[in-house]
PDB file of C-alpha atoms and ligand atoms in Angstrom:
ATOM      1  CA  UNK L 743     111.662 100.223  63.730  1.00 52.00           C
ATOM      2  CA  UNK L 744     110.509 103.914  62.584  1.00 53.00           C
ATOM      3  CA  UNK L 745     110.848 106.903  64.808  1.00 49.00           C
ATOM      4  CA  UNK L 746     107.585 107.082  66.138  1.00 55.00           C
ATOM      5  CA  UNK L 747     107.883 103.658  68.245  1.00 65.00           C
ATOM      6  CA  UNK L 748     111.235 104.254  69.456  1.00 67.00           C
ATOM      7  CA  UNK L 749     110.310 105.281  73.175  1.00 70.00           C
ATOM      8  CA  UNK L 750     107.787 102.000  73.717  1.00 76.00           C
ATOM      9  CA  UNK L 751     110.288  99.628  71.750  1.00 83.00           C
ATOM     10  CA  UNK L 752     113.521 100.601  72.613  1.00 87.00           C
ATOM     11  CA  UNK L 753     113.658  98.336  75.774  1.00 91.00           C
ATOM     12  CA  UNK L 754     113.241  95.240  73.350  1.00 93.00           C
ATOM     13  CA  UNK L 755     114.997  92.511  72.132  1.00 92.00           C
ATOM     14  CA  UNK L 756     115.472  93.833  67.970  1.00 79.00           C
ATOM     15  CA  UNK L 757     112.717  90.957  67.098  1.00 78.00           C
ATOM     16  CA  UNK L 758     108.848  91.619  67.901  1.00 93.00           C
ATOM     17  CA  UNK L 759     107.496  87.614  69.196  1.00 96.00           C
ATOM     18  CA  UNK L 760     104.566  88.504  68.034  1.00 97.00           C
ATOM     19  CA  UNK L 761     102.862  91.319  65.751  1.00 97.00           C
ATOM     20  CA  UNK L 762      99.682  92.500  65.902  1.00 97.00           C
ATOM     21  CA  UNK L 763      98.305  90.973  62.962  1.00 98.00           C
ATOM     22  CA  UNK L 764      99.576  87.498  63.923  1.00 98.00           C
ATOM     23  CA  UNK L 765      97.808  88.399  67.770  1.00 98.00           C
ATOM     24  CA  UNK L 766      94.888  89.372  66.306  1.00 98.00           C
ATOM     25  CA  UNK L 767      94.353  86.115  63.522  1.00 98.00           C
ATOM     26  CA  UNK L 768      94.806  83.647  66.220  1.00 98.00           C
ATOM     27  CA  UNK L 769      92.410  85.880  68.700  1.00 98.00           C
ATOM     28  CA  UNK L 770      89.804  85.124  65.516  1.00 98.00           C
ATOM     29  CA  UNK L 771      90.195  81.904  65.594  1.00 98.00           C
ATOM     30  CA  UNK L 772      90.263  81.360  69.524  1.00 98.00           C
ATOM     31  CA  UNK L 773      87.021  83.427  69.158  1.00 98.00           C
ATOM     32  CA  UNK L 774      85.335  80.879  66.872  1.00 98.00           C
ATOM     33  CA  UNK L 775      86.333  78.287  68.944  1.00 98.00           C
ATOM     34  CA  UNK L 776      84.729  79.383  71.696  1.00 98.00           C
ATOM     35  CA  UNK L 777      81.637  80.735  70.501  1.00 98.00           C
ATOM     36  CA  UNK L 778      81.024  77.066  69.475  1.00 98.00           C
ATOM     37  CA  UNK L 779      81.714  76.047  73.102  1.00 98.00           C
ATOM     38  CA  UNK L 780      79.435  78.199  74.455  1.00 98.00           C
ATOM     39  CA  UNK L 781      76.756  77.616  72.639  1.00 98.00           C
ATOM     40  CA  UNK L 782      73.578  77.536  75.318  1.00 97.00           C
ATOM     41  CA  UNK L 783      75.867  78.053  78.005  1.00 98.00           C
ATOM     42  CA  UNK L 784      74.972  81.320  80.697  1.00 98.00           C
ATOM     43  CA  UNK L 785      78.539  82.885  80.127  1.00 98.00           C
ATOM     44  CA  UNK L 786      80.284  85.021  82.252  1.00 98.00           C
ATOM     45  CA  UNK L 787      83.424  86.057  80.824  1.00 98.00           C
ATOM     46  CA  UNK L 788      86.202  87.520  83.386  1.00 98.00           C
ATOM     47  CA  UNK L 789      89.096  89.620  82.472  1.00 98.00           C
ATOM     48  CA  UNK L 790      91.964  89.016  85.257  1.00 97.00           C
ATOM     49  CA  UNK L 791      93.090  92.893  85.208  1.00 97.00           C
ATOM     50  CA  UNK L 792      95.767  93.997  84.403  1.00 95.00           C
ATOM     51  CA  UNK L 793      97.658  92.605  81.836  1.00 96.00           C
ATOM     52  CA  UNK L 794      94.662  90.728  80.556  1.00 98.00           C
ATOM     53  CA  UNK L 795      92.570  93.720  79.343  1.00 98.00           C
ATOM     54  CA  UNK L 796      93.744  94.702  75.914  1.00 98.00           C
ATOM     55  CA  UNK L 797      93.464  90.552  74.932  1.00 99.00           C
ATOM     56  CA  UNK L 798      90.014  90.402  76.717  1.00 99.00           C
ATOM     57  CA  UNK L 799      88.729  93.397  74.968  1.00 98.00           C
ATOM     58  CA  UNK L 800      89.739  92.061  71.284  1.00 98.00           C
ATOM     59  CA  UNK L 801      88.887  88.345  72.121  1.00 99.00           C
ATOM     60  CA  UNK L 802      84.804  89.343  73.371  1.00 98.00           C
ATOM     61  CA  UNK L 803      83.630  90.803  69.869  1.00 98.00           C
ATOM     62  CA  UNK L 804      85.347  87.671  68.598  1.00 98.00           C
ATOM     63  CA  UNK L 805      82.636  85.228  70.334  1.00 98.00           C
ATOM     64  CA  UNK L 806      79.523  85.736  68.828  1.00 98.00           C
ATOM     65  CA  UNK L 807      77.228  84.385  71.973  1.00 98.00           C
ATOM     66  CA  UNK L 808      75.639  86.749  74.487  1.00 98.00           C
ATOM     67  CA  UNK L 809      77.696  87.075  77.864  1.00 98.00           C
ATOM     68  CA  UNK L 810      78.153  88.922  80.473  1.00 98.00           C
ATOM     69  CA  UNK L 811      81.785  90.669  81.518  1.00 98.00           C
ATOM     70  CA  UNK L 812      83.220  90.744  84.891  1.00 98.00           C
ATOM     71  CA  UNK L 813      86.475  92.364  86.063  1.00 98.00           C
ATOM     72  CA  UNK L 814      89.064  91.137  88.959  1.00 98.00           C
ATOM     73  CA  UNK L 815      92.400  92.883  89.777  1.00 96.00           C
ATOM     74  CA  UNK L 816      94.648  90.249  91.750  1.00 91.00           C
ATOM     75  CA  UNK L 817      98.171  90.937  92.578  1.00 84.00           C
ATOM     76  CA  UNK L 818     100.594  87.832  93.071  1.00 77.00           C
ATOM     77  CA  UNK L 819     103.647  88.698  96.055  1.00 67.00           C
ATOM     78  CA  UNK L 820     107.398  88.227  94.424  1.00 65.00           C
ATOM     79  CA  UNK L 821     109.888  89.719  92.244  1.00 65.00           C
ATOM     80  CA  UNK L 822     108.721  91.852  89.681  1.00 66.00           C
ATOM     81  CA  UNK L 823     109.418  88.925  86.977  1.00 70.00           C
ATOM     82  CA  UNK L 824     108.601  85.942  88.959  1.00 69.00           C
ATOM     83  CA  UNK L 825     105.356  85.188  90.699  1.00 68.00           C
ATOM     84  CA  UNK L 826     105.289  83.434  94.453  1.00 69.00           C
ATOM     85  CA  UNK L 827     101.567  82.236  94.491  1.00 70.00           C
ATOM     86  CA  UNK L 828     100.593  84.056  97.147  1.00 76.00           C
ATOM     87  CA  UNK L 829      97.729  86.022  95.279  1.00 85.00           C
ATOM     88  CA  UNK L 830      95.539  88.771  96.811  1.00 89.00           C
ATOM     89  CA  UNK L 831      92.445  90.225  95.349  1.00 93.00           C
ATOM     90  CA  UNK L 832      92.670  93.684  94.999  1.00 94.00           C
ATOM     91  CA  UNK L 833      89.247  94.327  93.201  1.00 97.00           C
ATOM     92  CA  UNK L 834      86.712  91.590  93.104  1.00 98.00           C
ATOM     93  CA  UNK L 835      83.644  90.544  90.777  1.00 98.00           C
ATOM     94  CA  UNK L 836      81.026  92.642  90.809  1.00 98.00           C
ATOM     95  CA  UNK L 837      78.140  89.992  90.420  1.00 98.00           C
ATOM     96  CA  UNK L 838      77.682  86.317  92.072  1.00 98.00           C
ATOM     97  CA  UNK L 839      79.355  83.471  89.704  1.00 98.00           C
ATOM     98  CA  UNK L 840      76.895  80.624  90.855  1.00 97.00           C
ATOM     99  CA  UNK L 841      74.961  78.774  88.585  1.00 97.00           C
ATOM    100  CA  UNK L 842      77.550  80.485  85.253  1.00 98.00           C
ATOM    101  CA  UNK L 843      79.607  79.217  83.086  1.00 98.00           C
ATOM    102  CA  UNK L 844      82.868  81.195  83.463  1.00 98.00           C
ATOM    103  CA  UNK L 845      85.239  81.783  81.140  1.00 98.00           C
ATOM    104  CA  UNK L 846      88.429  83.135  82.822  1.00 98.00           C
ATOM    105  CA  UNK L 847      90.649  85.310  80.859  1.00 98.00           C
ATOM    106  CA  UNK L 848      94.412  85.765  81.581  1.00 98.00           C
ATOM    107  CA  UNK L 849      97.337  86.897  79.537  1.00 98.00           C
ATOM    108  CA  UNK L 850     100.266  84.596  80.062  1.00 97.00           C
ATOM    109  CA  UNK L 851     100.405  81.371  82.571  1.00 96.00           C
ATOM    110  CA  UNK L 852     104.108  81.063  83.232  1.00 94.00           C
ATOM    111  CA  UNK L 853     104.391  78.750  86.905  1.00 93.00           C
ATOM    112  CA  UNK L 854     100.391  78.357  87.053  1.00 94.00           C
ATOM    113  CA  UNK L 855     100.313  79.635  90.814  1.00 92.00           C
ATOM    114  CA  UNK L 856      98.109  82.099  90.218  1.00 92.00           C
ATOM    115  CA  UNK L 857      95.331  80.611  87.932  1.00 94.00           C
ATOM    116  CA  UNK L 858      95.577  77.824  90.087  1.00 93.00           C
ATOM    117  CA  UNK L 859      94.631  80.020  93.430  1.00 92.00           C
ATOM    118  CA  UNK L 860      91.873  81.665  91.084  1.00 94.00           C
ATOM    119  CA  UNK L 861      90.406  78.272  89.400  1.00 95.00           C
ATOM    120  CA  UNK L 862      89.793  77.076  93.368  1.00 94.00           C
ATOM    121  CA  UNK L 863      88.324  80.298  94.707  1.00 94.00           C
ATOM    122  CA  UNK L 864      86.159  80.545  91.337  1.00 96.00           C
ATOM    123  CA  UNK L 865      84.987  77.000  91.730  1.00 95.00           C
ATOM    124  CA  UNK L 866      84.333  77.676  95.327  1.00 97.00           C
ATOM    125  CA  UNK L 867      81.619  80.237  94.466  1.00 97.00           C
ATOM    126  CA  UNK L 868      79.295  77.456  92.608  1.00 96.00           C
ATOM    127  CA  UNK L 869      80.314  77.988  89.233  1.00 97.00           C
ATOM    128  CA  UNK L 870      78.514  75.952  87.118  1.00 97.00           C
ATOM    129  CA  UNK L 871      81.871  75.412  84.966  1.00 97.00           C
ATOM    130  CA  UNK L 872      84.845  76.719  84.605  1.00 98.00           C
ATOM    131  CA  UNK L 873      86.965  77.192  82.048  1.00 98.00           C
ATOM    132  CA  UNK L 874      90.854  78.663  81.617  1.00 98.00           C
ATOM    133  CA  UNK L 875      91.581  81.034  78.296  1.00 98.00           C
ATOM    134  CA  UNK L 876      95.041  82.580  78.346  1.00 98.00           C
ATOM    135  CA  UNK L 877      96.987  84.796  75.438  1.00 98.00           C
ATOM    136  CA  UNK L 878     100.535  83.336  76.631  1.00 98.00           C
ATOM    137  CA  UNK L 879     101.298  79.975  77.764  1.00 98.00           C
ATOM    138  CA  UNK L 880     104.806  79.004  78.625  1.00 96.00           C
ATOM    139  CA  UNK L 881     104.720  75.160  79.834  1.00 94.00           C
ATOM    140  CA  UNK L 882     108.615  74.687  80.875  1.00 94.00           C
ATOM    141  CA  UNK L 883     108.001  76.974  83.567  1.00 93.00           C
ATOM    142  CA  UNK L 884     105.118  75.392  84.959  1.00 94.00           C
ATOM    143  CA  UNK L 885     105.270  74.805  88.594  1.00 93.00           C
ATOM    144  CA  UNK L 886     101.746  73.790  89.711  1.00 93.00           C
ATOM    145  CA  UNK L 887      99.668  71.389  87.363  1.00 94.00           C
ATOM    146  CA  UNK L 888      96.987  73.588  85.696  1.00 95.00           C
ATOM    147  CA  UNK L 889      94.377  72.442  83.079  1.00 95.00           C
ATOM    148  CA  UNK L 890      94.475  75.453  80.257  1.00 97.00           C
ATOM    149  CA  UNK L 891      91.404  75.151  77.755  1.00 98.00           C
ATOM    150  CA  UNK L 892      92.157  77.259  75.197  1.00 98.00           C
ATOM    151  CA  UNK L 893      95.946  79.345  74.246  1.00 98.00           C
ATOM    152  CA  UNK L 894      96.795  81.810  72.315  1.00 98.00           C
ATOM    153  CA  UNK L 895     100.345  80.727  71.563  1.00 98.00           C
ATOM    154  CA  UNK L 896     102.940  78.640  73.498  1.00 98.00           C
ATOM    155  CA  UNK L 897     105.985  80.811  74.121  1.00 97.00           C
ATOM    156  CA  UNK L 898     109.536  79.760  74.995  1.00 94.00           C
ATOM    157  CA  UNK L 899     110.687  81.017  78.909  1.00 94.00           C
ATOM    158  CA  UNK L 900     111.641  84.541  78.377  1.00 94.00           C
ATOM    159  CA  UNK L 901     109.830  87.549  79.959  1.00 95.00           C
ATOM    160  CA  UNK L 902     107.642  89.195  77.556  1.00 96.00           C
ATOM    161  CA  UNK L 903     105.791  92.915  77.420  1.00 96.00           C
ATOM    162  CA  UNK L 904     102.941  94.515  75.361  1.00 97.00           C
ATOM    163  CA  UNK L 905      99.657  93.656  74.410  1.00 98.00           C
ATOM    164  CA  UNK L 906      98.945  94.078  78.206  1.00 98.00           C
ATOM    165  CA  UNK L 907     101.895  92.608  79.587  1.00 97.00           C
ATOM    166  CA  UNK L 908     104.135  94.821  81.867  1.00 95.00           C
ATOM    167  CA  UNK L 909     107.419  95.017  83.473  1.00 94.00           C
ATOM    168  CA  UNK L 910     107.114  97.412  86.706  1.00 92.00           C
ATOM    169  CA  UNK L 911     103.819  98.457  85.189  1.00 93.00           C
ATOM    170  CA  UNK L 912     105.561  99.942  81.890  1.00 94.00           C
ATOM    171  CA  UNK L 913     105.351  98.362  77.974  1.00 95.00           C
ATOM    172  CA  UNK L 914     101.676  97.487  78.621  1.00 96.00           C
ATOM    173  CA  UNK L 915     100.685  99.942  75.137  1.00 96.00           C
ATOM    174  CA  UNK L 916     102.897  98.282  72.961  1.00 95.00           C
ATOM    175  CA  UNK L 917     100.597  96.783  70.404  1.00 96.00           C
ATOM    176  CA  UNK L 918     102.920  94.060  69.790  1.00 97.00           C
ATOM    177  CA  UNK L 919     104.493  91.813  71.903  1.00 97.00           C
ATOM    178  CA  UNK L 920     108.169  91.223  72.482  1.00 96.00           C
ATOM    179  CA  UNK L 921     110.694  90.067  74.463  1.00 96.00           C
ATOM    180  CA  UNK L 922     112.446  92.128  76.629  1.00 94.00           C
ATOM    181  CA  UNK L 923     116.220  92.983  77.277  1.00 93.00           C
ATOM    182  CA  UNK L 924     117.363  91.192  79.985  1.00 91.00           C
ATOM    183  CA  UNK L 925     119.730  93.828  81.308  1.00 92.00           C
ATOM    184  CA  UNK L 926     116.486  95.951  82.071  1.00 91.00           C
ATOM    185  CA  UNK L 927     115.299  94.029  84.704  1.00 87.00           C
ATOM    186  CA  UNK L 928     118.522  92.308  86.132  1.00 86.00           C
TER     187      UNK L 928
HETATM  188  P1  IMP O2103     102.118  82.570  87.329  1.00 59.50           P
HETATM  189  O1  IMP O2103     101.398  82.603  88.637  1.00 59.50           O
HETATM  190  O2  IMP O2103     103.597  82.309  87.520  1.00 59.50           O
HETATM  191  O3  IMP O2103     101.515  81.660  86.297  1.00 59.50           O
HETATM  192  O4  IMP O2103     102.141  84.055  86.834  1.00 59.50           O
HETATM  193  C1  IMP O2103     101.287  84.587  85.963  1.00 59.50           C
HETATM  194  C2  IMP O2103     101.432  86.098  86.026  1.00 59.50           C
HETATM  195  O5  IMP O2103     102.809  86.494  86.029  1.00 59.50           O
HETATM  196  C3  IMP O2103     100.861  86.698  84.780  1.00 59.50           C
HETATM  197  O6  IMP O2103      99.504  87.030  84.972  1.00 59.50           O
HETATM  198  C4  IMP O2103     101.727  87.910  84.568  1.00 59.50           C
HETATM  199  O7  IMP O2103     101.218  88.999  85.293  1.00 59.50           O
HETATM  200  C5  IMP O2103     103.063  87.555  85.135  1.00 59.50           C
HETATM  201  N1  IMP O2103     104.015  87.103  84.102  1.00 59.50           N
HETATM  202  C6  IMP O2103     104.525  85.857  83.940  1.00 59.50           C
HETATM  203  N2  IMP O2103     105.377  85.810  82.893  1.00 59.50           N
HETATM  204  C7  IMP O2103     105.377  87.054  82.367  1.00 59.50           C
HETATM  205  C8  IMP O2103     106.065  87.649  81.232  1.00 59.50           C
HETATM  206  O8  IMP O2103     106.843  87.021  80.476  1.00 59.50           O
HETATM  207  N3  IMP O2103     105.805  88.953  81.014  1.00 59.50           N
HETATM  208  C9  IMP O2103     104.958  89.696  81.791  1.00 59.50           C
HETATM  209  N4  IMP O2103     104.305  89.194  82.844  1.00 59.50           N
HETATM  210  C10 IMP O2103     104.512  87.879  83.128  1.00 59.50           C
HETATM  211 MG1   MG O2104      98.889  89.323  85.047  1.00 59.50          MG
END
């Protein structure tokens, strides 16, 4: 670790997860994937704000198909490292979903509460389809069955930052992702 990173790493485990480059060759090939899915489709892609917007803005020039981009801030009730599926919107879409085919963009699904409430209340608006793309995907943890279409990488239960991820709203600027000390949030 060089001086220059020591404030935004020092709260890590000594091992990054994942580094950028690896991030940003499976984002290319997620992107292919996709642009092959979407092929004639009327896309909306959505970025589930926060912690999905620096994946959301890499993965769009990755899909080579024209879309539109929609943002939605939700914020899920618990601790600050568990979430209790109670979600509220805090900023909704700007534009009507009916008739689209959405692509929904999250950064990690860890107990599936959340993109579970979304999927319904997305589906409820007429989507045409509907479809789940997340970063992070950590299936012992999964509380709630949830259908995810495409992943990034499967990750073992242990709370992550960076690449968008938080804890308490800090480590989202690491460009890397890693797993964080436990004493810093117990
Ligand atoms: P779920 O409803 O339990 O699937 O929670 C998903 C949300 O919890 C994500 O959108 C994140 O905001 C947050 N989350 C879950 N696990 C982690 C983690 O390891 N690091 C950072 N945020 C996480
Ligand atoms: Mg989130």
């Amino acid at each position: 670790m060089n001086n220059e990173n020591r404030m935004r790493y020092a709260d890590l485990k000594d091992e990054i997860l994942l580094t950028r480059e690896q991030i940003a060759a499976r984002i290319k090939e997620m992107g292919k994937e996709i642009t092959k899915d979407y092929e004639g489709k009327d896309m909306v892609a959505i970025c589930i704000l926060k912690g999905a917007a620096v994946f959301f803005v890499d993965l769009i020039r990755e899909i080579d198909q024209h879309m539109s981009l929609d943002f939605m801030a939700i914020s899920s009730y618990g601790s600050a490292t568990k979430s209790s599926g109670v979600v509220r919107i805090l900023k909704d879409l700007d534009k009507p979903i009916n008739g689209k085919d959405v692509l929904v963009i999250e950064d990690i699904v860890d107990s599936g509460m959340t993109l579970s409430f979304l999927k319904e209340n997305l589906m409820s608006r007429g989507a045409r389809s509907l479809k789940i793309c997340t970063l992070l995907d950590k299936p012992e943890r999964r509380r709630v069955p949830l259908h995810v279409d495409y992943f990034g990488f499967i990750i073992p239960d242990e709370f992550v930052v960076g690449y968008g991820l938080d804890y308490a709203e800090k480590y989202r600027n690491l460009p890397d992702i890693g797993v964080l000390r436990p004493e810093i949030y117990e």
